[in-house]
Short mmCIF file of C-alpha atoms and ligand atoms in Angstrom, two decimals:
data_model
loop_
_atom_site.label_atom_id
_atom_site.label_comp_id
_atom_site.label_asym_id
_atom_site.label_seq_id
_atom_site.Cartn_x
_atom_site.Cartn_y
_atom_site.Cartn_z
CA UNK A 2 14.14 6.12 14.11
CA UNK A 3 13.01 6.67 10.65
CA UNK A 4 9.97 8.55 11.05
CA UNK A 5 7.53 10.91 8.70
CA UNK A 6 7.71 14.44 9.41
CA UNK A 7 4.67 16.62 8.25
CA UNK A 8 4.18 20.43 8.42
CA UNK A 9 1.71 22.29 10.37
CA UNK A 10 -0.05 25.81 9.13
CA UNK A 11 -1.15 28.74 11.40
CA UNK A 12 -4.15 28.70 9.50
CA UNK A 13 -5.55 25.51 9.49
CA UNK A 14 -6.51 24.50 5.88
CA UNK A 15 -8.87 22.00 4.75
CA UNK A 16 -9.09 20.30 0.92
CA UNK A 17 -11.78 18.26 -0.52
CA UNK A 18 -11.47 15.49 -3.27
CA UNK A 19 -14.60 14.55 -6.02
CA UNK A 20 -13.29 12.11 -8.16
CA UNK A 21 -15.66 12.16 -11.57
CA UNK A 22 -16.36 9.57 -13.38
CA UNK A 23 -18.98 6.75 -14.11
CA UNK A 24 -16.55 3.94 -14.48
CA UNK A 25 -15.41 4.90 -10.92
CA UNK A 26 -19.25 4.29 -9.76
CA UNK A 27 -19.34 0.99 -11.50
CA UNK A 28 -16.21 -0.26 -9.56
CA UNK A 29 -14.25 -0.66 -13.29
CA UNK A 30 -11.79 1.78 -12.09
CA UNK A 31 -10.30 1.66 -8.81
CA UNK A 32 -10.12 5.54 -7.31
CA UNK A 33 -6.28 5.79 -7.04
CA UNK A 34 -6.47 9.40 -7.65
CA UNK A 35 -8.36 9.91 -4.30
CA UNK A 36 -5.80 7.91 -2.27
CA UNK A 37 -2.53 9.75 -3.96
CA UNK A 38 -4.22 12.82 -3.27
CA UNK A 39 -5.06 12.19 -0.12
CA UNK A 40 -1.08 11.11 0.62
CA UNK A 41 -0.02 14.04 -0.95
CA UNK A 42 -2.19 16.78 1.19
CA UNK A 43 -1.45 15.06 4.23
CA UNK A 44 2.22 15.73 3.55
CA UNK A 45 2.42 18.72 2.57
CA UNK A 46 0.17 19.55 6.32
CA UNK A 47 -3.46 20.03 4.58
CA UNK A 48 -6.13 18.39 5.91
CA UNK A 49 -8.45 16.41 3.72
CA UNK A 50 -11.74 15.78 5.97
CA UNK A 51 -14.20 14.44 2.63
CA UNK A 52 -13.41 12.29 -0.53
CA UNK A 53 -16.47 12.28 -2.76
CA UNK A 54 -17.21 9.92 -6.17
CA UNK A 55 -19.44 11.12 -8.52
CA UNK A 56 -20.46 9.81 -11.90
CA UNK A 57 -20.36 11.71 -15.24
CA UNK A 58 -23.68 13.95 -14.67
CA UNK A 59 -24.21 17.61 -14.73
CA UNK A 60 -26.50 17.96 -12.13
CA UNK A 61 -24.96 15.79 -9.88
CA UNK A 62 -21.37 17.15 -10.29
CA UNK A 63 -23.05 20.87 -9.93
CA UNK A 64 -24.15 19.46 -6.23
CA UNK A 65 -21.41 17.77 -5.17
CA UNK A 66 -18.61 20.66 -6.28
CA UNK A 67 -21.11 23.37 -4.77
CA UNK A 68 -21.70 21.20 -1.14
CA UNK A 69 -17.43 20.40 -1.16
CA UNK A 70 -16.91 24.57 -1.56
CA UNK A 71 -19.49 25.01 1.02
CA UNK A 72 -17.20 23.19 4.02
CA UNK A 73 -13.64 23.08 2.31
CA UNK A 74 -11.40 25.95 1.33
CA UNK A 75 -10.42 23.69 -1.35
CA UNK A 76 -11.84 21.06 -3.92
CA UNK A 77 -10.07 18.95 -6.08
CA UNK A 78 -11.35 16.85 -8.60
CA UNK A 79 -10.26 14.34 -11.03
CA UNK A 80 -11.14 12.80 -14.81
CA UNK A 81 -13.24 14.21 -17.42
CA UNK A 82 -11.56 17.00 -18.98
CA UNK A 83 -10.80 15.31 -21.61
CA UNK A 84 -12.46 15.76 -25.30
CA UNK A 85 -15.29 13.49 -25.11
CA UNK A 86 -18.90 13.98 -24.69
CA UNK A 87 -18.81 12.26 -21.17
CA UNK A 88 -15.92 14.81 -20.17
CA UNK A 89 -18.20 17.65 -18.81
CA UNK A 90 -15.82 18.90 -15.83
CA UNK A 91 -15.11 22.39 -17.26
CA UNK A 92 -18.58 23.24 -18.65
CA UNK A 93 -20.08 22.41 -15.37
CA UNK A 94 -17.21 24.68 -13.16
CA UNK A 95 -17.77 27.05 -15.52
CA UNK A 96 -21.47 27.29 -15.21
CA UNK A 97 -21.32 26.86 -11.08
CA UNK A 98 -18.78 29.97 -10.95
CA UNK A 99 -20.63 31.73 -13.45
CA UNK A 100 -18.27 32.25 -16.16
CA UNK A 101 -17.91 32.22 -19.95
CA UNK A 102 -15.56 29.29 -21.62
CA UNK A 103 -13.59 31.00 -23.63
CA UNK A 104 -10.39 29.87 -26.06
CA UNK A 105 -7.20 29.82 -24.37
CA UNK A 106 -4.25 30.24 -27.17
CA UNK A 107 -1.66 28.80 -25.18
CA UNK A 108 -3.76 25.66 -24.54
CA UNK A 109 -4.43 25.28 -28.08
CA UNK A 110 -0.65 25.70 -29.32
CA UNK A 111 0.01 23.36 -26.75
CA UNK A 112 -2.61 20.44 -28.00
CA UNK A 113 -1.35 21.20 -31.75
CA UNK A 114 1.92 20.67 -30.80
CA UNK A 115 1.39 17.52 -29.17
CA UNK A 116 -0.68 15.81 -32.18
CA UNK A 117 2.22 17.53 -34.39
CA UNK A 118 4.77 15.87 -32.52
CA UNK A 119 2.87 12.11 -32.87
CA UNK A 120 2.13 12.71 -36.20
CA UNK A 121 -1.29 12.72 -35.86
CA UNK A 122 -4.26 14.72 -37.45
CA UNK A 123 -5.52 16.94 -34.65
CA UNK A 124 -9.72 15.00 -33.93
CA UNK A 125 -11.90 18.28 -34.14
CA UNK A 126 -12.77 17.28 -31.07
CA UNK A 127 -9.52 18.46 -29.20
CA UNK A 128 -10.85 21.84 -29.34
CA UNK A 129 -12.95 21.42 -26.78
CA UNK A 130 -9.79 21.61 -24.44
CA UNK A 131 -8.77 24.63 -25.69
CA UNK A 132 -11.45 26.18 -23.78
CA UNK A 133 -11.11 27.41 -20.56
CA UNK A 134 -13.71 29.63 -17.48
CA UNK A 135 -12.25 33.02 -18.15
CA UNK A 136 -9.94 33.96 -15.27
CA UNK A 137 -8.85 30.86 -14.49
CA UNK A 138 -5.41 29.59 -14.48
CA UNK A 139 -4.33 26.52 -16.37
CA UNK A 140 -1.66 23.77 -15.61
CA UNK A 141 0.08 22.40 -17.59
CA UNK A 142 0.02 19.25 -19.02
CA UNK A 143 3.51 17.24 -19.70
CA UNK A 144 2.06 14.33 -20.52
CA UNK A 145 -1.13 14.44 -22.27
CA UNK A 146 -3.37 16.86 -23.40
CA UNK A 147 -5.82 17.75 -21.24
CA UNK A 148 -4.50 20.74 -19.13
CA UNK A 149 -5.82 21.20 -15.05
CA UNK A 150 -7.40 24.25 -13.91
CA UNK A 151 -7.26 26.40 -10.99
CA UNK A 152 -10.14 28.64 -10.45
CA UNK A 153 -10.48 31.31 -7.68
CA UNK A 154 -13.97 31.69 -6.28
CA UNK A 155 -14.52 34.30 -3.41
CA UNK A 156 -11.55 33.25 -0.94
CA UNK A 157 -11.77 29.24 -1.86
CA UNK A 158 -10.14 27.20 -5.12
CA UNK A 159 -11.40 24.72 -7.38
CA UNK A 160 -8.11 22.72 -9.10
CA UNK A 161 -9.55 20.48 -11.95
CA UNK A 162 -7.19 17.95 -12.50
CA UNK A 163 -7.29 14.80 -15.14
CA UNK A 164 -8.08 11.52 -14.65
CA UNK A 165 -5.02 9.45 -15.54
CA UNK A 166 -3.06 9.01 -12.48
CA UNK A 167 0.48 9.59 -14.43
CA UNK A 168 -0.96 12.70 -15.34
CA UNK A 169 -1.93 14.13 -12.24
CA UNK A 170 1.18 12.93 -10.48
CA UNK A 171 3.99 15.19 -11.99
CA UNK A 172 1.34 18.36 -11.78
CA UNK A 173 0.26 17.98 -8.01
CA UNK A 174 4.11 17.12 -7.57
CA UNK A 175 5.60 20.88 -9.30
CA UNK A 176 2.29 22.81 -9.40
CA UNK A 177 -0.50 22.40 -7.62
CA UNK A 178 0.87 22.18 -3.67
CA UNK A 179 3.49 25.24 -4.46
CA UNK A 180 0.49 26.94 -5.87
CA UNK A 181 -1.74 26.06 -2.53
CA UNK A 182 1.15 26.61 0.12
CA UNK A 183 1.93 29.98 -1.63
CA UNK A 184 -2.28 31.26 -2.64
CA UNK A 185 -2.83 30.71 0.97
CA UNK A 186 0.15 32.19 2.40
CA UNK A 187 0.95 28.95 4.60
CA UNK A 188 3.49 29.53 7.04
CA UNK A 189 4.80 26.41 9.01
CA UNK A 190 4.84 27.17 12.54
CA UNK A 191 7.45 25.23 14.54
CA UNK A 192 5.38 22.12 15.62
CA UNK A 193 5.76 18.76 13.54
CA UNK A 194 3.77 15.54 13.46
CA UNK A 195 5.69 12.44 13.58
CA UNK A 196 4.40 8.76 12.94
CA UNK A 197 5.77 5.76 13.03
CA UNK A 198 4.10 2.02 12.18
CA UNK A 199 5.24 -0.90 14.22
CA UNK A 200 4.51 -3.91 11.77
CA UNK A 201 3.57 -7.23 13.62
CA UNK A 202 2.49 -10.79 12.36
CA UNK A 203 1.01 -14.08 13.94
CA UNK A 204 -1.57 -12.28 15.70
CA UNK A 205 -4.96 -11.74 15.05
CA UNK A 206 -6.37 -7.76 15.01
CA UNK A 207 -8.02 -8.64 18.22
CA UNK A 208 -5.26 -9.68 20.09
CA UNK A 209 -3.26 -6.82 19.22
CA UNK A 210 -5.96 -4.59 20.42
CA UNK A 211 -6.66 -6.53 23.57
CA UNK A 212 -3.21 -5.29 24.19
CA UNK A 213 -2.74 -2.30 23.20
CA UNK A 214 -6.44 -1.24 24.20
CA UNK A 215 -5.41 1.94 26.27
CA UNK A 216 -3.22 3.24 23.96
CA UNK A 217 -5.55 2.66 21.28
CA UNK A 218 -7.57 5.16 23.03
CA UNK A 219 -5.33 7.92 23.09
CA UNK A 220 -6.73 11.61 21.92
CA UNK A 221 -4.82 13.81 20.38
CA UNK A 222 -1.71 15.05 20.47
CA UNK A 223 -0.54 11.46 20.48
CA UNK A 224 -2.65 8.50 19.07
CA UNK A 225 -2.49 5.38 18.21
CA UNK A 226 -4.74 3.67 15.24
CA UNK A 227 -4.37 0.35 14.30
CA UNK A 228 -4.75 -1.33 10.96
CA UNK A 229 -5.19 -5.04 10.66
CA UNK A 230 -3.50 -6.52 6.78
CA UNK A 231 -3.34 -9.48 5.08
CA UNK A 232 -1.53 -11.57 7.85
CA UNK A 233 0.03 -8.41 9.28
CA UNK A 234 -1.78 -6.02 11.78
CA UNK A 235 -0.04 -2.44 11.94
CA UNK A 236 0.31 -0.09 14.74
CA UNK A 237 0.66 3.83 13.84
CA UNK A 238 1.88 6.00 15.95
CA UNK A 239 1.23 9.47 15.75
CA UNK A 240 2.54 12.61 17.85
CA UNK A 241 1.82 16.21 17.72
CA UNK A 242 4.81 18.06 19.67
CA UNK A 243 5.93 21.89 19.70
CA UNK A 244 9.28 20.60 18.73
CA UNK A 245 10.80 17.42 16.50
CA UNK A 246 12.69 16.17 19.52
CA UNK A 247 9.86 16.04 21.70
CA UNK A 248 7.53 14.37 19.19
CA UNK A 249 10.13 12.00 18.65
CA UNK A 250 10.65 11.50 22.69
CA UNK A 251 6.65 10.50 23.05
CA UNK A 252 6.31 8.49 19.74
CA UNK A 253 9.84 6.82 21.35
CA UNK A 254 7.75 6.21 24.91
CA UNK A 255 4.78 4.56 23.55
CA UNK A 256 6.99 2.59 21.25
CA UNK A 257 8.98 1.00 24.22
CA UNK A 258 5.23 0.37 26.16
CA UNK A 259 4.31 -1.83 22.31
CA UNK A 260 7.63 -3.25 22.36
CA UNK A 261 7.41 -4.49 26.23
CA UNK A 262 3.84 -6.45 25.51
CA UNK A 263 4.45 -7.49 21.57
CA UNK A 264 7.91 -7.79 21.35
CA UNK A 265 7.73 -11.19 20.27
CA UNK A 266 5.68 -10.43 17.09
CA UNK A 267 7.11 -7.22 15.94
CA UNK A 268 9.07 -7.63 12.36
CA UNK A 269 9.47 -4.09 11.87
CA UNK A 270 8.73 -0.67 11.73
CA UNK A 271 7.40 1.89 8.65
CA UNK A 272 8.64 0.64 5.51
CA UNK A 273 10.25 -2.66 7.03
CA UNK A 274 9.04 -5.74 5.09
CA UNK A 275 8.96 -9.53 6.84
CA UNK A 276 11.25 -10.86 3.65
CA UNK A 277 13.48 -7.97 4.72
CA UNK A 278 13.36 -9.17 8.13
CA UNK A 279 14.17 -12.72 7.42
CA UNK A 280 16.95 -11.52 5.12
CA UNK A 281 18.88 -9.56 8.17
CA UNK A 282 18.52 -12.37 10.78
CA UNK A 283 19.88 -14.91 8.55
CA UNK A 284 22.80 -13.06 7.47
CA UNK A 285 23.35 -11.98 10.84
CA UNK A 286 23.70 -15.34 11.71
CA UNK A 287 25.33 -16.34 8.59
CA UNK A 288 22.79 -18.81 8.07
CA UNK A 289 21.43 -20.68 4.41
CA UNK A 290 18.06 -21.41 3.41
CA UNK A 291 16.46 -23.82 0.61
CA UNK A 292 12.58 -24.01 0.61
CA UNK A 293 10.33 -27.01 -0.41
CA UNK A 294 6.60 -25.50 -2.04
CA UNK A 295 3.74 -27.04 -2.67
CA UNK A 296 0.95 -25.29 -2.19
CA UNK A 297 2.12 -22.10 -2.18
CA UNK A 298 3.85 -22.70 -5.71
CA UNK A 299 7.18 -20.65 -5.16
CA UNK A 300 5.71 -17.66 -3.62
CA UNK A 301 8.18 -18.21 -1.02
CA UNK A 302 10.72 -18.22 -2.49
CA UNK A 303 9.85 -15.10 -5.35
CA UNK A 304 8.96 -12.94 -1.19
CA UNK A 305 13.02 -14.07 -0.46
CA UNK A 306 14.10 -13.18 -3.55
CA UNK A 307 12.52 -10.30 -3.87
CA UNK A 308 15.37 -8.76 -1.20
CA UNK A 309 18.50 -7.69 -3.06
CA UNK A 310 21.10 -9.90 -2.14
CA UNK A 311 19.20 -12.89 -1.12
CA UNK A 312 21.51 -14.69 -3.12
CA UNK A 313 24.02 -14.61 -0.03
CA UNK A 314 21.68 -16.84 2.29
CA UNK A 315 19.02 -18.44 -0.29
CA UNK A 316 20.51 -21.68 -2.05
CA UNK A 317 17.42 -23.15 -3.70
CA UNK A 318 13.62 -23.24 -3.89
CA UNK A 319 12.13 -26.17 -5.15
CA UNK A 320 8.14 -26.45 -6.43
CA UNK A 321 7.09 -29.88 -5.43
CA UNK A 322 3.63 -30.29 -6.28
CA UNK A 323 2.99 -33.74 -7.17
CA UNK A 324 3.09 -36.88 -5.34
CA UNK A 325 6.00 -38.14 -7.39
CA UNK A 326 8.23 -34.57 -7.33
CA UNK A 327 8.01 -35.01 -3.76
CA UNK A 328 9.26 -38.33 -3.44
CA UNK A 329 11.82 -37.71 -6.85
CA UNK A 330 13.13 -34.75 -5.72
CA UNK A 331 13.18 -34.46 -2.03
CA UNK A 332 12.79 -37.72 -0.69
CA UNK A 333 9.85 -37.89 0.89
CA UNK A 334 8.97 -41.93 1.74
CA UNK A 335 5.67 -43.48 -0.47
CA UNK A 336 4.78 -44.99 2.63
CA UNK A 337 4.64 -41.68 4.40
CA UNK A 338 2.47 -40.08 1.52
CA UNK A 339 0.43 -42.84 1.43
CA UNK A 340 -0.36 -43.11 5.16
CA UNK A 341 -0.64 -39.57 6.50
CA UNK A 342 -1.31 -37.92 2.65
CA UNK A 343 0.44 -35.07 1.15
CA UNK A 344 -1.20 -32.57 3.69
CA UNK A 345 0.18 -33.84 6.71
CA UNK A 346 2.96 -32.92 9.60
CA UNK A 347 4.73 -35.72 8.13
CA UNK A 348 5.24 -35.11 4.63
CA UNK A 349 5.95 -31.45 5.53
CA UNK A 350 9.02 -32.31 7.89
CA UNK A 351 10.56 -34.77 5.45
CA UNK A 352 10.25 -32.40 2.74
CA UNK A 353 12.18 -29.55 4.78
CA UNK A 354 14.43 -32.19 5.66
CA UNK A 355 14.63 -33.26 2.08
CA UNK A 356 15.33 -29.98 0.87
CA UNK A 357 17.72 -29.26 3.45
CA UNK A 358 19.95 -32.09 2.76
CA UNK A 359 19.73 -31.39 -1.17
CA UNK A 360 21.09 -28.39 -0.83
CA UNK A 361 23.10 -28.40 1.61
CA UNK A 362 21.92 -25.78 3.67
CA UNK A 363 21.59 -24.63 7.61
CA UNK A 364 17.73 -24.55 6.93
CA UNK A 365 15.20 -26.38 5.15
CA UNK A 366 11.77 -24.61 4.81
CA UNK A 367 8.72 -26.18 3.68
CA UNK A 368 4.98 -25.98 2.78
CA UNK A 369 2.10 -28.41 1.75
CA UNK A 370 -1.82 -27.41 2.11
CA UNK A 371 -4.59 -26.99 0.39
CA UNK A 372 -5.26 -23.62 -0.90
CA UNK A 373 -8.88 -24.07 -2.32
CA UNK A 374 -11.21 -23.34 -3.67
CA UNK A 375 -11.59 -27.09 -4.21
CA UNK A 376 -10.12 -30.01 -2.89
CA UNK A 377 -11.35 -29.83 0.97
CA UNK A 378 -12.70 -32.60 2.98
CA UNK A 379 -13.81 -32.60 6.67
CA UNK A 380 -10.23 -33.86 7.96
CA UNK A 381 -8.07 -31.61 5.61
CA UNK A 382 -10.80 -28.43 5.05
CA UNK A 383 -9.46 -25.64 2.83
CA UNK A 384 -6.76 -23.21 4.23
CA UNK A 385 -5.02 -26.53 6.00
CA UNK A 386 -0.81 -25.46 5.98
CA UNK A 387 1.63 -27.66 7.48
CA UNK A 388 5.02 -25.65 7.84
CA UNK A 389 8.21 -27.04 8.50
CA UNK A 390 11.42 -25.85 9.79
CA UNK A 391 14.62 -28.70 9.18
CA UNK A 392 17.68 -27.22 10.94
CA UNK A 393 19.50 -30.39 12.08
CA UNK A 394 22.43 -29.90 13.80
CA UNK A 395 23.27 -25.93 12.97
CA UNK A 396 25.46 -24.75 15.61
CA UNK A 397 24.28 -21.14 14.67
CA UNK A 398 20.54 -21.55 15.49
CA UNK A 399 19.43 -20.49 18.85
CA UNK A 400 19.78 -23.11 21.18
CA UNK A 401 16.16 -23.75 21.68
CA UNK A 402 15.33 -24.21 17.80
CA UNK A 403 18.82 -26.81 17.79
CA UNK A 404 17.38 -29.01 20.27
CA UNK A 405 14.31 -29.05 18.50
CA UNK A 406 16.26 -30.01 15.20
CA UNK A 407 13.00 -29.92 13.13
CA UNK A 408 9.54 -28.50 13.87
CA UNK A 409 6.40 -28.32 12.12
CA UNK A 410 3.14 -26.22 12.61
CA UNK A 411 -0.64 -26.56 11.38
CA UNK A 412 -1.74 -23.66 10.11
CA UNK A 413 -5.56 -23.32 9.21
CA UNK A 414 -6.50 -19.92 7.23
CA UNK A 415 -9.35 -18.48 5.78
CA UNK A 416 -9.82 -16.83 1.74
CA UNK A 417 -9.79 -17.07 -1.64
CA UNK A 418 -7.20 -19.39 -2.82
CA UNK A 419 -4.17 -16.07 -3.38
CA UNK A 420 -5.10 -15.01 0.03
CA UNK A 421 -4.39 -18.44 1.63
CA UNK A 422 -1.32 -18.66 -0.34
CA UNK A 423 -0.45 -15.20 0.90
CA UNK A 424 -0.74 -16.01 4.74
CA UNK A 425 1.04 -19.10 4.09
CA UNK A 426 4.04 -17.26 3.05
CA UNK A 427 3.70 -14.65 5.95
CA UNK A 428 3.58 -17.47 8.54
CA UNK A 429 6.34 -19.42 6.67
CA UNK A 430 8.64 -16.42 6.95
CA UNK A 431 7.62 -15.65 10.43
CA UNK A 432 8.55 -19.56 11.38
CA UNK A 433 11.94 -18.67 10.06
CA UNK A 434 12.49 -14.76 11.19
CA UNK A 435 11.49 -16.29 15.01
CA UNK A 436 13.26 -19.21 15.13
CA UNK A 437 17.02 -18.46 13.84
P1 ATP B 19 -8.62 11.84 -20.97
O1 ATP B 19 -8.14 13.04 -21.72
O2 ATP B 19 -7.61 10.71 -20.93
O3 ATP B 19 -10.02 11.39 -21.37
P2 ATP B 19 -9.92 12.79 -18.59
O4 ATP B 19 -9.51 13.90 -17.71
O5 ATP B 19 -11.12 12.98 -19.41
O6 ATP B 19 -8.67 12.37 -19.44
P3 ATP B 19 -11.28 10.50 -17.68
O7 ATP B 19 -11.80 10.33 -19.06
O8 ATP B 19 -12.22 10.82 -16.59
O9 ATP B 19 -10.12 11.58 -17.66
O10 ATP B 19 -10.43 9.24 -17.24
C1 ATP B 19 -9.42 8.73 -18.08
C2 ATP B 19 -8.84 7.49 -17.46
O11 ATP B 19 -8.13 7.85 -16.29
C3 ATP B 19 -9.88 6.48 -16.96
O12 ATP B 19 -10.30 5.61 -17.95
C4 ATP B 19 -9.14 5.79 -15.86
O13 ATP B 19 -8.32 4.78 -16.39
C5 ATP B 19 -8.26 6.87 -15.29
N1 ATP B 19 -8.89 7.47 -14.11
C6 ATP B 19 -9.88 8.39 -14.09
N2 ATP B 19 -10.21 8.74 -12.83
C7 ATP B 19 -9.44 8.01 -12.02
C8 ATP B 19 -9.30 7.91 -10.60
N3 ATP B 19 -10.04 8.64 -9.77
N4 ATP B 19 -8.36 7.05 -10.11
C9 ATP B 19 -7.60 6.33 -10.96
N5 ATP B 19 -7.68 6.37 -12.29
C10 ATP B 19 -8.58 7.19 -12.84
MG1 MG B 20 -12.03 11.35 -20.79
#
């Protein structure tokens, strides 16, 4: 079972995140600071119970740093330290805690060094960095200029932290959670948590919880949260034990209740992808694939190639958009376009079939819809798939898909055009993944 082990504390600590920054506010910047912080607490075993955004204002940031020290023991915040006039992070900790800004030498060699190094006159002003509360400690800063800051106040810790993300990452990485586990004297005592994400497609968020409605109700230690995707809906499980074993044994017993009432629609668990899935049961089976596209315009196939050694099972992927590349290329019949249209259970079976016998392969996989956001009438409405699986006469397939020979499905999903090509591919892999 691969699983995620996380730490627990005797004393229970609890960190807060403020992400600064207008651009945030206006939704021009998504807040991926918040989310890798977030990650990052949670795995080192400290628990983050508030994430707050606030825009590049004194008075504001003053209330939102004071109310975050008032109910965490620590507050993080990201973005402007840097040497602009909107970058008022360090003036505004300084004046909350009370303390004088006052010229750090070490920051300064560091920022001449780094405009040395580019060959670049040093703006006047850079300075402004160079200036730190007195007593608190700085971090530094591999990457670009502006250092972080960790400032003590009475028992609790403010860490001021830059706003580009591949800044922040190496210095939360090697400084800031050695500095928190070690500051507050964080001993792991021996319980673990333990999670583990069953990944399941085809159904709908509310069927999964109509089954899985008592163990969604779990309290802690053990829960169960669900998490509905882009044509995937996750279950997380999560246990609490005294010991690693025993977390493992009840995360194991709830998995086998899941398995025993979704089996069918299960691709994987915790970092599993479908493509991935696909990928093992057709070289278990020794099986090759080609795939006819329309509508989805090769996403298909880029989702099987995007598993390293596809090559071994994938033989071709052919975009057939137009009326004429599908008759060209794969064969369809004129008189089948013609009568039933390109969007049709027809055209969609002799294009797997088409494919299939092109390239010689156990499989043929196709796809023709209409993605949107025009083209719809009230027959063939936006989000209309047809899906097709060829597999004439494999002796490798599963009995019940060789009789079959060739199957189709209608498909009918909702979105913006990427999102209805997105399902497609999730249901076109899922065709294949259940029925080989
Ligand atoms: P700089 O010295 O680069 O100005 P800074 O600490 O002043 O650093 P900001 O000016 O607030 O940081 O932000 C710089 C850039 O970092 C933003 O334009 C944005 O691209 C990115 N950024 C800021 N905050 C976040 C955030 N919370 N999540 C993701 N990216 C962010
Ligand atoms: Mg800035």
């Amino acid at each position: 079972m691969t699983a995620v082990t996380r730490p627990c504390y005797n004393t229970p600590m609890t960190a807060e995140i403020v992400a600064i920054g207008t651009e945030l506010l206006l939704g021009h910047v998504v807040n991926t600071n918040a989310a890798f912080l977030s990650q990052k607490l949670a795995e080192a075993g400290i628990d983050v119970f508030h994430h707050t955004t606030v825009g590049d204002n004194p008075g504001r940031l003053t209330e939102a740093i004071r109310k975050a020290l008032g109910r965490s023991d620590v507050v993080i915040t990201s973005g402007g330290l840097g040497p602009t006039v909107d970058d008022i992070t360090i003036e505004t900790i300084a004046k909350l805690t009370g303390r004088e800004l006052i010229l750090d030498r070490a920051v300064l060699k560091d920022l001449n060094g780094y405009f040395k190094l580019r060959r670049i006159k040093a703006p006047r002003d850079s300075i402004r960095q160079a200036y730190i509360p007195e007593g608190a400690k700085r971090i530094r800063n591999r990457v670009g200029t502006a250092p972080g800051l960790i400032v003590e106040v009475r028992g609790k810790v403010i860490i001021a932290l830059p706003g580009p993300p591949r800044e922040i990452e190496p210095m939360v990485e090697h400084e800031i959670l050695p500095y928190l586990l070690k500051h507050y004297a964080l001993n792991p005592i021996p319980y673990t948590l333990r999670s583990r994400t069953i990944k399941l497609t085809g159904l709908a968020e509310s069927q999964v919880n109509a089954k899985a409605k008592d163990l969604l109700s779990l309290k802690p230690p053990t829960t169960v949260g669900i998490y509905a995707k882009l044509g995937e809906v996750d279950l997380k499980i999560m246990a609490k034990a005294d010991s690693d074993r025993e977390a493992a044994r009840v995360i194991g017993r709830i998995e086998g209740k899941i398995h025993s009432r979704l089996r069918g629609n299960i691709f994987g668990y915790d970092e599993d992808t479908l493509e991935g899935a696909v990928a093992n049961a057709l070289k278990r089976k020794k099986l090759t694939i080609a795939t006819a596209e329309s509508c989805t315009g090769g996403f298909v196939s880029h989702r099987i190639t995007n598993v390293s050694g596809s090559s071994g099972y994938f033989m071709m992927g052919i975009i057939a958009y137009s009326n004429e590349s599908k008759v060209n290329m794969l064969g369809v019949s004129p008189f089948t376009l013609k009568k039933y249209g390109a969007v049709s259970r027809e055209v969609a079976l002799e294009m797997a079939e088409g494919v299939r016998r092109l390239a010689g392969t156990d499989i043929g996989l196709s796809l023709t819809g209409i993605a949107g956001p025009t083209g719809g009438t009230k027959s063939k409405p936006i989000g209309l798939v047809y899906i097709a699986l060829a597999m004439d006469d494999c002796k490798k397939l599963k009995a019940e898909s060789r009789k079959l020979k060739a199957l189709v499905k209608e498909f009918r999903f909702k979105g913006t055009r990427e999102e209805i090509k997105f399902q497609a591919s999730q249901a076109a892999l899922e065709l294949v993944r259940r029925n080989v």
